Short mmCIF file of C-alpha atoms in Angstrom, two decimals:
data_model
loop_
_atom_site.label_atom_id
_atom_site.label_comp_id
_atom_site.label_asym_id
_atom_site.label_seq_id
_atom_site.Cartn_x
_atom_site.Cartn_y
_atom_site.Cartn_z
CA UNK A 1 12.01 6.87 30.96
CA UNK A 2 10.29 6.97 28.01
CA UNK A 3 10.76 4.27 25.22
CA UNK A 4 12.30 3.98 22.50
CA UNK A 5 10.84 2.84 18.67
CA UNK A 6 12.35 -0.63 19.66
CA UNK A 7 10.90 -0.60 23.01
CA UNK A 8 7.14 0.68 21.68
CA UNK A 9 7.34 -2.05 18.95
CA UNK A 10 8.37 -4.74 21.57
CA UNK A 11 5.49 -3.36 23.76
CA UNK A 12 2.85 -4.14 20.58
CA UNK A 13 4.55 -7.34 20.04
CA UNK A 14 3.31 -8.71 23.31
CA UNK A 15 -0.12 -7.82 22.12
CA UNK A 16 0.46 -10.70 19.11
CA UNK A 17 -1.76 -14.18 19.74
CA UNK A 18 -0.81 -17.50 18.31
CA UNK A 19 -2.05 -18.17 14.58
CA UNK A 20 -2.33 -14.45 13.89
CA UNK A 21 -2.06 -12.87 10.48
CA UNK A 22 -0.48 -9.15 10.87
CA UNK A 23 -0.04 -6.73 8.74
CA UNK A 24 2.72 -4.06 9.60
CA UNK A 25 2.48 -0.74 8.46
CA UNK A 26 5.78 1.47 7.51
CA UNK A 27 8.17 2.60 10.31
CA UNK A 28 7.93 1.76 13.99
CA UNK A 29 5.60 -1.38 13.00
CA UNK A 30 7.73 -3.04 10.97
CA UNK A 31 10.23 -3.06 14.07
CA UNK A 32 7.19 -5.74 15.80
CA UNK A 33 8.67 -8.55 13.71
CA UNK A 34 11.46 -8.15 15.30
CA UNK A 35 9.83 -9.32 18.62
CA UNK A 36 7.41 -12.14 18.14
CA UNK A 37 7.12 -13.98 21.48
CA UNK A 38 8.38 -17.28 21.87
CA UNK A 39 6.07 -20.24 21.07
CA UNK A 40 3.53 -18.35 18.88
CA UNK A 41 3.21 -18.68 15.41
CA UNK A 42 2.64 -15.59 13.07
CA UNK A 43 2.20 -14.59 9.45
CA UNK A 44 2.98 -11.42 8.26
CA UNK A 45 0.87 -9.51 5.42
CA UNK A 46 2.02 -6.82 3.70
CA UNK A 47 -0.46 -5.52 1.42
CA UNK A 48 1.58 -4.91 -1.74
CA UNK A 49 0.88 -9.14 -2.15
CA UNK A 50 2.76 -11.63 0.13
CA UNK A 51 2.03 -13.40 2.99
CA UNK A 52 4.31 -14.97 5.44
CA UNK A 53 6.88 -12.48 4.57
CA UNK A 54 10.58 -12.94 6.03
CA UNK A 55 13.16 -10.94 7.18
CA UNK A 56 15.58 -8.63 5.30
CA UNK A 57 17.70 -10.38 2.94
CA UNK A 58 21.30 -10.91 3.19
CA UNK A 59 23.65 -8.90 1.91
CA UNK A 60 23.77 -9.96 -2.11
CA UNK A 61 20.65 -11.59 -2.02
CA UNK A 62 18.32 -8.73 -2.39
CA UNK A 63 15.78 -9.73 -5.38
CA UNK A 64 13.74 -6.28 -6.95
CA UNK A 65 10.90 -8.48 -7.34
CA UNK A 66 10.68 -9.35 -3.67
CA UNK A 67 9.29 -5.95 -1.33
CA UNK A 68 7.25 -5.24 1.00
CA UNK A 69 4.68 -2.27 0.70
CA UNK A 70 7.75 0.27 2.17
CA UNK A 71 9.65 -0.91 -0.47
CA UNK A 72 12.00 -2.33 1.08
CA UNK A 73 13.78 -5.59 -0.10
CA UNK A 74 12.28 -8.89 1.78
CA UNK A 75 12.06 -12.19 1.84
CA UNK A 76 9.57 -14.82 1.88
CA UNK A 77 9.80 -17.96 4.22
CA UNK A 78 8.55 -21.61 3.76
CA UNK A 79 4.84 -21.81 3.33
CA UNK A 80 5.12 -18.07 1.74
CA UNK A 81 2.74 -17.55 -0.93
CA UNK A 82 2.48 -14.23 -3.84
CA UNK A 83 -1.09 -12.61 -4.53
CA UNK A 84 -2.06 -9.35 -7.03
CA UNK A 85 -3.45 -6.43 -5.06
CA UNK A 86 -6.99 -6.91 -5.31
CA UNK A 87 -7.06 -10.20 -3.80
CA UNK A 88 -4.51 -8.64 -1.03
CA UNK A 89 -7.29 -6.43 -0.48
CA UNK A 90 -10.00 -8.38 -0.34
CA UNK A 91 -8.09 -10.60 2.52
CA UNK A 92 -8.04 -7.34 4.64
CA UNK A 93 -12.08 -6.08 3.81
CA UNK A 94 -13.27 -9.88 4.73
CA UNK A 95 -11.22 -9.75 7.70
CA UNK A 96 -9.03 -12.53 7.37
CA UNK A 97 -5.91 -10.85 9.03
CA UNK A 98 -6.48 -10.16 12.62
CA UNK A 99 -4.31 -7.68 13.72
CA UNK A 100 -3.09 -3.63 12.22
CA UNK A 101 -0.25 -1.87 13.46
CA UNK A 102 0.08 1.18 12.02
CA UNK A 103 1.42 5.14 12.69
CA UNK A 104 -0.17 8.05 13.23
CA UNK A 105 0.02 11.87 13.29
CA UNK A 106 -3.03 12.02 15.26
CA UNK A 107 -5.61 9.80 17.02
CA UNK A 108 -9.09 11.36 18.71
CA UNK A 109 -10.28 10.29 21.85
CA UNK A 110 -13.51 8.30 19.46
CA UNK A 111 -10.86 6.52 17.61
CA UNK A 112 -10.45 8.40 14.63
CA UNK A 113 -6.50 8.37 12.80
CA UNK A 114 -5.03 10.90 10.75
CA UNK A 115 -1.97 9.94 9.31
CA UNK A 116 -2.02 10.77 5.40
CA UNK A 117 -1.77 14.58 4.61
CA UNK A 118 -0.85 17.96 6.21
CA UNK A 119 -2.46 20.13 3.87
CA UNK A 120 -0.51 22.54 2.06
CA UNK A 121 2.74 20.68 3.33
CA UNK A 122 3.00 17.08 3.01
CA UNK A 123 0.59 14.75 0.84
CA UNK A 124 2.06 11.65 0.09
CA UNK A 125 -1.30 9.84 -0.15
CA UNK A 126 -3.28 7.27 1.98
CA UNK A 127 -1.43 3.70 0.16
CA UNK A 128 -3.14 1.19 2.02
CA UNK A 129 -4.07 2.89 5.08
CA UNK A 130 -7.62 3.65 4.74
CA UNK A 131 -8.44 0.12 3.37
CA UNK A 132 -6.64 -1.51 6.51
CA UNK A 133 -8.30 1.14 9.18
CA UNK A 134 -11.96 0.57 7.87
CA UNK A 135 -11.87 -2.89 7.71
CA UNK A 136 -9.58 -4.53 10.34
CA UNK A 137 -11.22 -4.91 13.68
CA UNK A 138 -7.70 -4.95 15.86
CA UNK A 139 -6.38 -1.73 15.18
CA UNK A 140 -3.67 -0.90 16.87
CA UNK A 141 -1.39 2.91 16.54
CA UNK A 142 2.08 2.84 17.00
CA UNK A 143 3.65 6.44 17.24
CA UNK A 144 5.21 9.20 19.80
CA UNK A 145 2.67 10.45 22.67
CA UNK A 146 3.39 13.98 21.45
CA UNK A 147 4.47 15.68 17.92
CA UNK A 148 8.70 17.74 17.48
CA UNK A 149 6.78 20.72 18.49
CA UNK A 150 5.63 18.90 22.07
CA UNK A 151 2.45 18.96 21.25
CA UNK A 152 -0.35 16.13 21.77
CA UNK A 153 -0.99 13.66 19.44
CA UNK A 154 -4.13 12.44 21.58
CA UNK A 155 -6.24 15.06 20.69
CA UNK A 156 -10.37 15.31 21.75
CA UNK A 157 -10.65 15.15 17.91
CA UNK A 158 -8.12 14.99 14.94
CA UNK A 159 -7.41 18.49 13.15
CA UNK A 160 -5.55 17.15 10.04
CA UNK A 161 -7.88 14.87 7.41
CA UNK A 162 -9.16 11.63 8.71
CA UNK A 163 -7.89 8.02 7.67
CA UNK A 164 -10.75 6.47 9.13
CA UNK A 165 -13.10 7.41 12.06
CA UNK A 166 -13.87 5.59 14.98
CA UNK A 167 -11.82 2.88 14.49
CA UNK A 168 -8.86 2.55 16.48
CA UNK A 169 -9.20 0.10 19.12
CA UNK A 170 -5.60 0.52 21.27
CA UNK A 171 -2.49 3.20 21.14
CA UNK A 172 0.89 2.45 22.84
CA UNK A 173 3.08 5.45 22.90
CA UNK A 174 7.08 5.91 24.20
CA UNK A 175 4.97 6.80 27.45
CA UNK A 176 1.63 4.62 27.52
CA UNK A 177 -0.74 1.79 26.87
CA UNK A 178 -4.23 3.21 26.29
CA UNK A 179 -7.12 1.48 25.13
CA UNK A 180 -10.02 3.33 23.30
CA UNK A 181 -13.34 3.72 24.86
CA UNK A 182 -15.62 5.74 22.53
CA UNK A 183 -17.62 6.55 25.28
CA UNK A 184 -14.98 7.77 27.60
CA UNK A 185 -11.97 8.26 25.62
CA UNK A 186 -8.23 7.47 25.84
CA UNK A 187 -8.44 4.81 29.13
CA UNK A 188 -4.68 4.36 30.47
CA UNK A 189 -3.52 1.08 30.93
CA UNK A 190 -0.42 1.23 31.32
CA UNK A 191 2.75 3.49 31.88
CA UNK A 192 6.22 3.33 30.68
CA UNK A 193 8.77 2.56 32.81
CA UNK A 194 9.91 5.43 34.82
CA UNK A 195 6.80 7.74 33.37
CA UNK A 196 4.88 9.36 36.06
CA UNK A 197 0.72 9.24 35.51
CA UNK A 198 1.11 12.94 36.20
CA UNK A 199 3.60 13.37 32.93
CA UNK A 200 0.49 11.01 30.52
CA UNK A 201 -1.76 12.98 31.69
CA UNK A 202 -0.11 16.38 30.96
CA UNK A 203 0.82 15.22 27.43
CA UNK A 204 -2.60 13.90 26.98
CA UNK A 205 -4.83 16.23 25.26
CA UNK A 206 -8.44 14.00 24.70
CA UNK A 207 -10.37 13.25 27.88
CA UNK A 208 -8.06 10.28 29.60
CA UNK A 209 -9.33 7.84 32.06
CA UNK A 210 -7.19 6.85 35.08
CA UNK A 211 -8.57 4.12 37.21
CA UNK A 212 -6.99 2.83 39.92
CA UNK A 213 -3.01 2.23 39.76
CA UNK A 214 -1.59 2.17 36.58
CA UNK A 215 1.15 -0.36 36.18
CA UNK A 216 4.57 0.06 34.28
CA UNK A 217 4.96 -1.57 31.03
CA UNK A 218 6.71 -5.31 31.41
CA UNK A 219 9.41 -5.58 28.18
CA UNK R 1 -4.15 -19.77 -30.89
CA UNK R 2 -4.58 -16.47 -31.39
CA UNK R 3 -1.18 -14.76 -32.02
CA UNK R 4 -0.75 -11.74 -29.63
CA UNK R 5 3.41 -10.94 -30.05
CA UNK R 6 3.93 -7.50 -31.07
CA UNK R 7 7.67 -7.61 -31.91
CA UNK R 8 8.90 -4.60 -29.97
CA UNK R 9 7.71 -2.10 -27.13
CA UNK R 10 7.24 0.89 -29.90
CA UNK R 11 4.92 -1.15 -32.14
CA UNK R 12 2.91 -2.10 -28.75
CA UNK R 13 2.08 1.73 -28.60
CA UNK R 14 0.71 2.37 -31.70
CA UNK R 15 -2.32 3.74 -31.65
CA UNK R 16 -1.73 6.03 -28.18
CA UNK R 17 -3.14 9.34 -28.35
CA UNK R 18 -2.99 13.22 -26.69
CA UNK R 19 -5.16 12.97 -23.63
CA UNK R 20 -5.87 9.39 -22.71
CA UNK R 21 -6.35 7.70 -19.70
CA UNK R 22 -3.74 5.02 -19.37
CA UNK R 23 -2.69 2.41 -16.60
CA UNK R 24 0.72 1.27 -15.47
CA UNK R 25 1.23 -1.98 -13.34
CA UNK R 26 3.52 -1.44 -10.64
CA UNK R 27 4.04 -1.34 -6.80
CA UNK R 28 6.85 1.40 -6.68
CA UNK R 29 9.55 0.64 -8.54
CA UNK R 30 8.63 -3.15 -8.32
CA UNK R 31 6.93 -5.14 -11.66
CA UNK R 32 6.83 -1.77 -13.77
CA UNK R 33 5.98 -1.66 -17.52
CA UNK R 34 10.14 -0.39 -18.09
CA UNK R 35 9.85 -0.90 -21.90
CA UNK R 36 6.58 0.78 -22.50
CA UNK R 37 6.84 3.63 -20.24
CA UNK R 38 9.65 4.76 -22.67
CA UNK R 39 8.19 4.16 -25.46
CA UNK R 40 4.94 6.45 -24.52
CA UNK R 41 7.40 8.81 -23.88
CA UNK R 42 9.69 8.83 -27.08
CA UNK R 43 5.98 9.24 -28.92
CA UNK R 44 5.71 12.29 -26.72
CA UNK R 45 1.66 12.05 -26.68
CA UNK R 46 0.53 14.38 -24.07
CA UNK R 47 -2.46 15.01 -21.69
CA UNK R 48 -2.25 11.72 -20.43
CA UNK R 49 -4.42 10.61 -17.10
CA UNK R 50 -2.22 7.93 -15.81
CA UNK R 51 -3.69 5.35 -13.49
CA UNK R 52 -0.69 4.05 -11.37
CA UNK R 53 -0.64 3.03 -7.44
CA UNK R 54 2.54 5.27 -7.36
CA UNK R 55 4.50 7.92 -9.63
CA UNK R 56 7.79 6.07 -10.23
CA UNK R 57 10.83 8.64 -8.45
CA UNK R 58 12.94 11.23 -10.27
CA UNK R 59 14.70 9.91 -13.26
CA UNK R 60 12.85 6.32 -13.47
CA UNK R 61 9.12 4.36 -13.72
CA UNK R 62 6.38 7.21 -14.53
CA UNK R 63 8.67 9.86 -12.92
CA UNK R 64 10.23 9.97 -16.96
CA UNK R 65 6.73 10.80 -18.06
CA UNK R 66 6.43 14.17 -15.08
CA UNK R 67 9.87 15.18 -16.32
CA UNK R 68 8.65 15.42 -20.02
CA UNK R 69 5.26 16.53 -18.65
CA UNK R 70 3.12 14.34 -20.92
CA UNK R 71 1.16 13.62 -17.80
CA UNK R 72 -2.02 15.66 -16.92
CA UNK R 73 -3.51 14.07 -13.95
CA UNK R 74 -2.21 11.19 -11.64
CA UNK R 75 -4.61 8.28 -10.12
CA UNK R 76 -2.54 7.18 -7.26
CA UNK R 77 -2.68 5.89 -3.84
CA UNK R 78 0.81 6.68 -2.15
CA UNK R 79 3.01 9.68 -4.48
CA UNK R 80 5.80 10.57 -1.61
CA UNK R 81 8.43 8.96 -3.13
CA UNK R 82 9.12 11.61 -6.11
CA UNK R 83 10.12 15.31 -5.59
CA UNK R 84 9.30 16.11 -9.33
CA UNK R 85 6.18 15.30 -8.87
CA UNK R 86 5.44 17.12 -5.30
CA UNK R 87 6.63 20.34 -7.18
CA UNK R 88 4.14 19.86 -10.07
CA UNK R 89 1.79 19.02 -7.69
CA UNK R 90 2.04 21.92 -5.20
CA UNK R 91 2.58 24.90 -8.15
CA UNK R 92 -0.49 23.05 -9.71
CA UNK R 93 0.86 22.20 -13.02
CA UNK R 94 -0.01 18.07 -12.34
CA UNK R 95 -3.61 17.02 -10.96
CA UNK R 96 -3.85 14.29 -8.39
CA UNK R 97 -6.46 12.57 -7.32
CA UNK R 98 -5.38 10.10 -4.31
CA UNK R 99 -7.89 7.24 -3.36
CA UNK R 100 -7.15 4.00 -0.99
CA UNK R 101 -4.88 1.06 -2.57
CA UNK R 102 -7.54 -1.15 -2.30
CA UNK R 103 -10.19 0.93 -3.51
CA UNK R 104 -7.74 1.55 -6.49
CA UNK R 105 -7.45 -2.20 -6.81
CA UNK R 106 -10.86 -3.07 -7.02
CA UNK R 107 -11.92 -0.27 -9.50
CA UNK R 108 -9.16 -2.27 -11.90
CA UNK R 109 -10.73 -5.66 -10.87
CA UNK R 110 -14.19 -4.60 -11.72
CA UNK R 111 -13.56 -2.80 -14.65
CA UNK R 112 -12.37 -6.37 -16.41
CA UNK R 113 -14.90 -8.45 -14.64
CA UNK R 114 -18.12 -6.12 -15.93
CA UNK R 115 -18.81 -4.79 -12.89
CA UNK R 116 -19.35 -1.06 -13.04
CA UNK R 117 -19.12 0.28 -9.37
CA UNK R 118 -19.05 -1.32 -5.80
CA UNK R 119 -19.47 -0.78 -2.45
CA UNK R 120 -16.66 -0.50 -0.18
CA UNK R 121 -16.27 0.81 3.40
CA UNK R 122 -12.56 2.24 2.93
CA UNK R 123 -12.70 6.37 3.47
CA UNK R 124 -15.94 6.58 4.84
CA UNK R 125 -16.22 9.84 6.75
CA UNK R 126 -12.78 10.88 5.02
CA UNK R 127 -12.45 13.53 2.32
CA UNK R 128 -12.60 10.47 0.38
CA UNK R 129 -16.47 9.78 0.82
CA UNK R 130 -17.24 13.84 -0.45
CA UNK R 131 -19.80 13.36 -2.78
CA UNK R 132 -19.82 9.36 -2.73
CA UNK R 133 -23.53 7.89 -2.22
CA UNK R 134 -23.40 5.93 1.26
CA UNK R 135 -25.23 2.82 1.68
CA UNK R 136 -24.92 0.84 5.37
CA UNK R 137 -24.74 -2.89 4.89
CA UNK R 138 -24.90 -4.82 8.40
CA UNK R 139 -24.63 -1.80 9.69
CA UNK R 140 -21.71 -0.67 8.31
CA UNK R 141 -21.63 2.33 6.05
CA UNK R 142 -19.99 1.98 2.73
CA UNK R 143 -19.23 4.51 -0.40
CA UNK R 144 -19.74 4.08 -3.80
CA UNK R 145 -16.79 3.58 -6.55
CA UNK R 146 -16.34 2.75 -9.89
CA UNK R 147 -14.98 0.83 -12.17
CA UNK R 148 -12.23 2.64 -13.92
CA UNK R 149 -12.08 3.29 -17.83
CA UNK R 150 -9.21 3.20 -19.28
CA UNK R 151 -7.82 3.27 -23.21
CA UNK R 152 -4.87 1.33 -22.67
CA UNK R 153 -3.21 -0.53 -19.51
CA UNK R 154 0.63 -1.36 -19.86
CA UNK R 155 1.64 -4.05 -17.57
CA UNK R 156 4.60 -6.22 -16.35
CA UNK R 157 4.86 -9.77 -16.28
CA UNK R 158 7.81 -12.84 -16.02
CA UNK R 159 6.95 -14.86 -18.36
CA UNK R 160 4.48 -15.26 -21.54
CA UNK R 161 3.41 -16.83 -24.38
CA UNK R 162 2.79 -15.71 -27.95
CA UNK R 163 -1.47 -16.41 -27.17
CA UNK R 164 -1.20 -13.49 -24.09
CA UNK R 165 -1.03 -15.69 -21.27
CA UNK R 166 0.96 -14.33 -18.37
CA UNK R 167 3.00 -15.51 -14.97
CA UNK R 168 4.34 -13.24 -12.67
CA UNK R 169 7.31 -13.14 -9.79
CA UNK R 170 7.26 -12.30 -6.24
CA UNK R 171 5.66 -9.52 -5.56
CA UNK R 172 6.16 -7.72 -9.09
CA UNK R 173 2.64 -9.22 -9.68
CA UNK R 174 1.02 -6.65 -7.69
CA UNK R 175 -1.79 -4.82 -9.80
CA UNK R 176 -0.78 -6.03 -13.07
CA UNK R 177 -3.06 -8.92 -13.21
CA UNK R 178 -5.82 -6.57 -12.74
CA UNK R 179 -4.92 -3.54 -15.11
CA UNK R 180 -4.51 -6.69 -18.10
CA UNK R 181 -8.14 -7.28 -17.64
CA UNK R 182 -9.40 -3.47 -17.26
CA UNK R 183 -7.50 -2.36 -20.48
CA UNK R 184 -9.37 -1.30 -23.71
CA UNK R 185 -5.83 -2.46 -25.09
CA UNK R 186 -3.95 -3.79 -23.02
CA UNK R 187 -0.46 -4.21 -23.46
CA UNK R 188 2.11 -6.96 -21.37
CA UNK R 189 6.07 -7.15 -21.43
CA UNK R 190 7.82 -10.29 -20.67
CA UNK R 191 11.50 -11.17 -19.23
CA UNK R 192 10.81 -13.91 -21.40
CA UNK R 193 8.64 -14.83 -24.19
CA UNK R 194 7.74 -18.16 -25.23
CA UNK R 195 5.79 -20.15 -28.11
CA UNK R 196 2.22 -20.97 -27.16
CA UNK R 197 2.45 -24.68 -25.45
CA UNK R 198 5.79 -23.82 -23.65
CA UNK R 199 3.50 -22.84 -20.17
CA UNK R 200 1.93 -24.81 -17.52
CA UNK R 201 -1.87 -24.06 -18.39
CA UNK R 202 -1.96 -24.73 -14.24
CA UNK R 203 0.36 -21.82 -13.76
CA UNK R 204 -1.06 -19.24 -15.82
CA UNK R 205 -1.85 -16.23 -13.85
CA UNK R 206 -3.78 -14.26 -16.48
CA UNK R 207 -5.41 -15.71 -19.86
CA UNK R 208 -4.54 -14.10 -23.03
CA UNK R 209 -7.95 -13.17 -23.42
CA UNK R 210 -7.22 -10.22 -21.83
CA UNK R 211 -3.42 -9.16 -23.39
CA UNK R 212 -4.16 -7.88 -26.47
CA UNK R 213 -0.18 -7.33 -27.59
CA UNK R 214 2.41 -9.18 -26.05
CA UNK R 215 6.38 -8.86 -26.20
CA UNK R 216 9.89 -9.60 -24.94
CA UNK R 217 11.60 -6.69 -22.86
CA UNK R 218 14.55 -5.44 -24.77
CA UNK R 219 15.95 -4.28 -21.15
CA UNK R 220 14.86 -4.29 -17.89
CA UNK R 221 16.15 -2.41 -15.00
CA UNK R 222 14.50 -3.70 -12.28
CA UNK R 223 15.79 -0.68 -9.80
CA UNK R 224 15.72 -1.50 -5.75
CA UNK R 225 13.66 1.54 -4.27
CA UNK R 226 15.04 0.65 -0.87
CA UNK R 227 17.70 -1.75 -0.62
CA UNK R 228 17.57 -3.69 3.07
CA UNK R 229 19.62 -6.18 4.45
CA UNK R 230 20.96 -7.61 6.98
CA UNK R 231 24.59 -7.60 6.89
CA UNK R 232 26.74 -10.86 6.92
CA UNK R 233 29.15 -11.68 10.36
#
């Protein structure tokens, strides 16, 4: 069966190492906090200028000057500490935080991400996207293996305008694991519970790599 | 100390003109410039270039200056959060430009620090990069940006002091600290004002060197964009 948001974020969440910084982007990666493994520590970055960044408040205790960069109301836990926006920046460019999770609307088979525009439709603008994509050197995409219309989102190259090129390192999907080989393409990992390799590779539009037997996901 | 309290927000617009190029701190809805944005507006000046990371929503933040349409072109990085503005945008009435957060960031930063452009490797081989001079550093290609110019930059803060100097809260800090140094004029609104001597020097987050007119809020807002929370048992 294929997962759910929950189950794709819990998926990533195993991917988190002890003493990481993260920074989540909007949607299914914000659901990774929700799964840290036990025993590691982790510090969450969000962009808009905190890090070690909490949970949702409780009810009454929301505070308008404490978001993160969805603008939704956070909080900040002990060792916490506020920055401005250039020196958020700057943390991401020298590569202090180790690990990206962001969406997608597309990813190519070389790593490239599209996930800003749909020209002529949507625009809504890069935010912090293209800073965190050209900079970070653990990218990893967080989205559906295929669009409403059933369409691929692992394309042999993106059709809608680039976030960044060659840069995304891993993709887990509601069906898949797949690492990013430039040279090869999408390589499959691993499968969802339930998904057949047969199902990846018919939703799978960039060259894919099967080697061997392809386990199922453990969550 | 050199006295910067202005003693209300329309007397810290004076001087704003038909078609300049003005910042607004601000992450959303979070560590706006409330007071002034409604004063630029009640002085109606139009042809503005505003320089904002977003476009406030419908009804509230910079989304009052679309409905008046005083506003000419937006600099922004994220815009989705305002259906005024979409329709302006789309029937081409409003001109956008959209560039990276940090990118936006650092062409604040290096317009107060006298630096006039930068390298950076954010949109490379994006639509971004059209027309940008590439230069590879350790291998890495990088575009060029520059410092932004701007006539005034109206910004947020906690707390201040009659000299300028500024603290901020939280995350409401966001790009404030660098639109108060970028500013030509720059103008900074307070929760709370305070005679010079009242601060921690320690604490100070940006030296009145750069806030050229300071003053108390007469109201602030502060509107949740999207309120989250976990319910109590």
């Amino acid at each position: 069966m294929a997962l759910d948001k929950n189950g794709i974020a819990q998926r990533i969440a195993q991917e988190l190492q002890d003493r990481w910084y993260v920074n989540l982007g909007i949607g299914i990666p914000t659901l990774v906090a929700n799964y840290i493994p036990e025993g590691i520590d982790i510090e969450f970055q969000s962009e808009n200028g905190i890090l070690g960044m909490g949970p949702f408040p409780w009810e009454g205790e929301e505070n308008a000057d404490l978001i993160n960069a969805g603008k939704q109301t956070i909080t900040a836990l002990p060792g916490a500490s506020f920055f401005d926006s250039a020196t958020s920046f700057g943390m991401i460019r020298a590569q202090k935080v180790q690990l990206t999770v962001l969406g997608a609307m597309e990813v190519s088979e070389t790593g490239d991400i599209a996930n800003w525009k749909i020209p002529g439709k949507m625009v809504k603008g890069m935010g912090g996207a293209m800073d965190l994509v050209a900079s970070a050197e653990n990218i990893i995409v967080a989205m559906q293996h295929t669009n409403r219309a059933g369409e691929s989102k692992l394309l042999p190259a993106c059709s809608l305008p680039l976030t960044g090129v060659g840069c995304v390192k891993k993709v887990v999907t509601d069906l898949a694991v797949l690492a990013i080989d430039p040279l090869r393409g999408f390589v499959l990992l691993e499968r969802a519970p339930g998904v057949s390799v047969e199902d990846i590779v018919a939703k799978t539009a960039g060259r894919l790599v099967v080697e061997g037997d392809i386990p199922e996901m453990k969550l | 100390m050199i006295q910067k309290v202005v003693p209300n927000a329309e007397a810290a617009v004076e001087g704003i003109a038909d078609d300049m190029t003005m910042m607004f701190g601000g992450f959303g809805l979070c560590g706006i410039p409330e007071n002034a944005i409604a004063a630029v507006r009640a002085k109606g000046v139009k042809g503005l270039t505003c320089i904002s990371n977003n476009a406030g929503v419908d009804g509230f933040g910079l989304g009052l200056l679309l409905e008046t349409r005083q506003v000419k072109k937006m600099i922004s990085s994220y815009v989705g959060e305002n259906d005024e503005f979409e329709r302006q945008m789309l029937s081409g009435e409003l001109e956008v430009e959209l560039i990276p957060q940090g990118t936006l960031a650092e062409r604040c930063r290096a317009a107060g620090a006298g630096i006039p452009a930068f390298f950076t490797p954010a949109g490379f081989g994006t639509e971004v990069a059209e027309g940008k001079e590439v230069r590879h550093f350790n291998g890495k290609p990088h575009i060029l940006e520059h410092a932004f110019d701007a006539d005034f930059a109206f910004v947020k803060a906690w707390k201040g002091d009659e000299a300028g100097n500024l603290i901020f809260k939280g995350t409401a800090r966001n790009f404030n600290p660098m639109m108060a140094m970028a500013g030509k004029i720059t103008v900074a609104e307070v929760e709370e004002l305070v005679p010079a001597g009242q601060l921690d020097p320690n604490a100070i987050h940006v030296p009145g060197i750069f806030v050229h007119r300071i003053f108390e809020g007469a109201h602030f807002e502060k509107r949740i964009e999207q309120r989250t929370v976990r319910p109590r048992a």
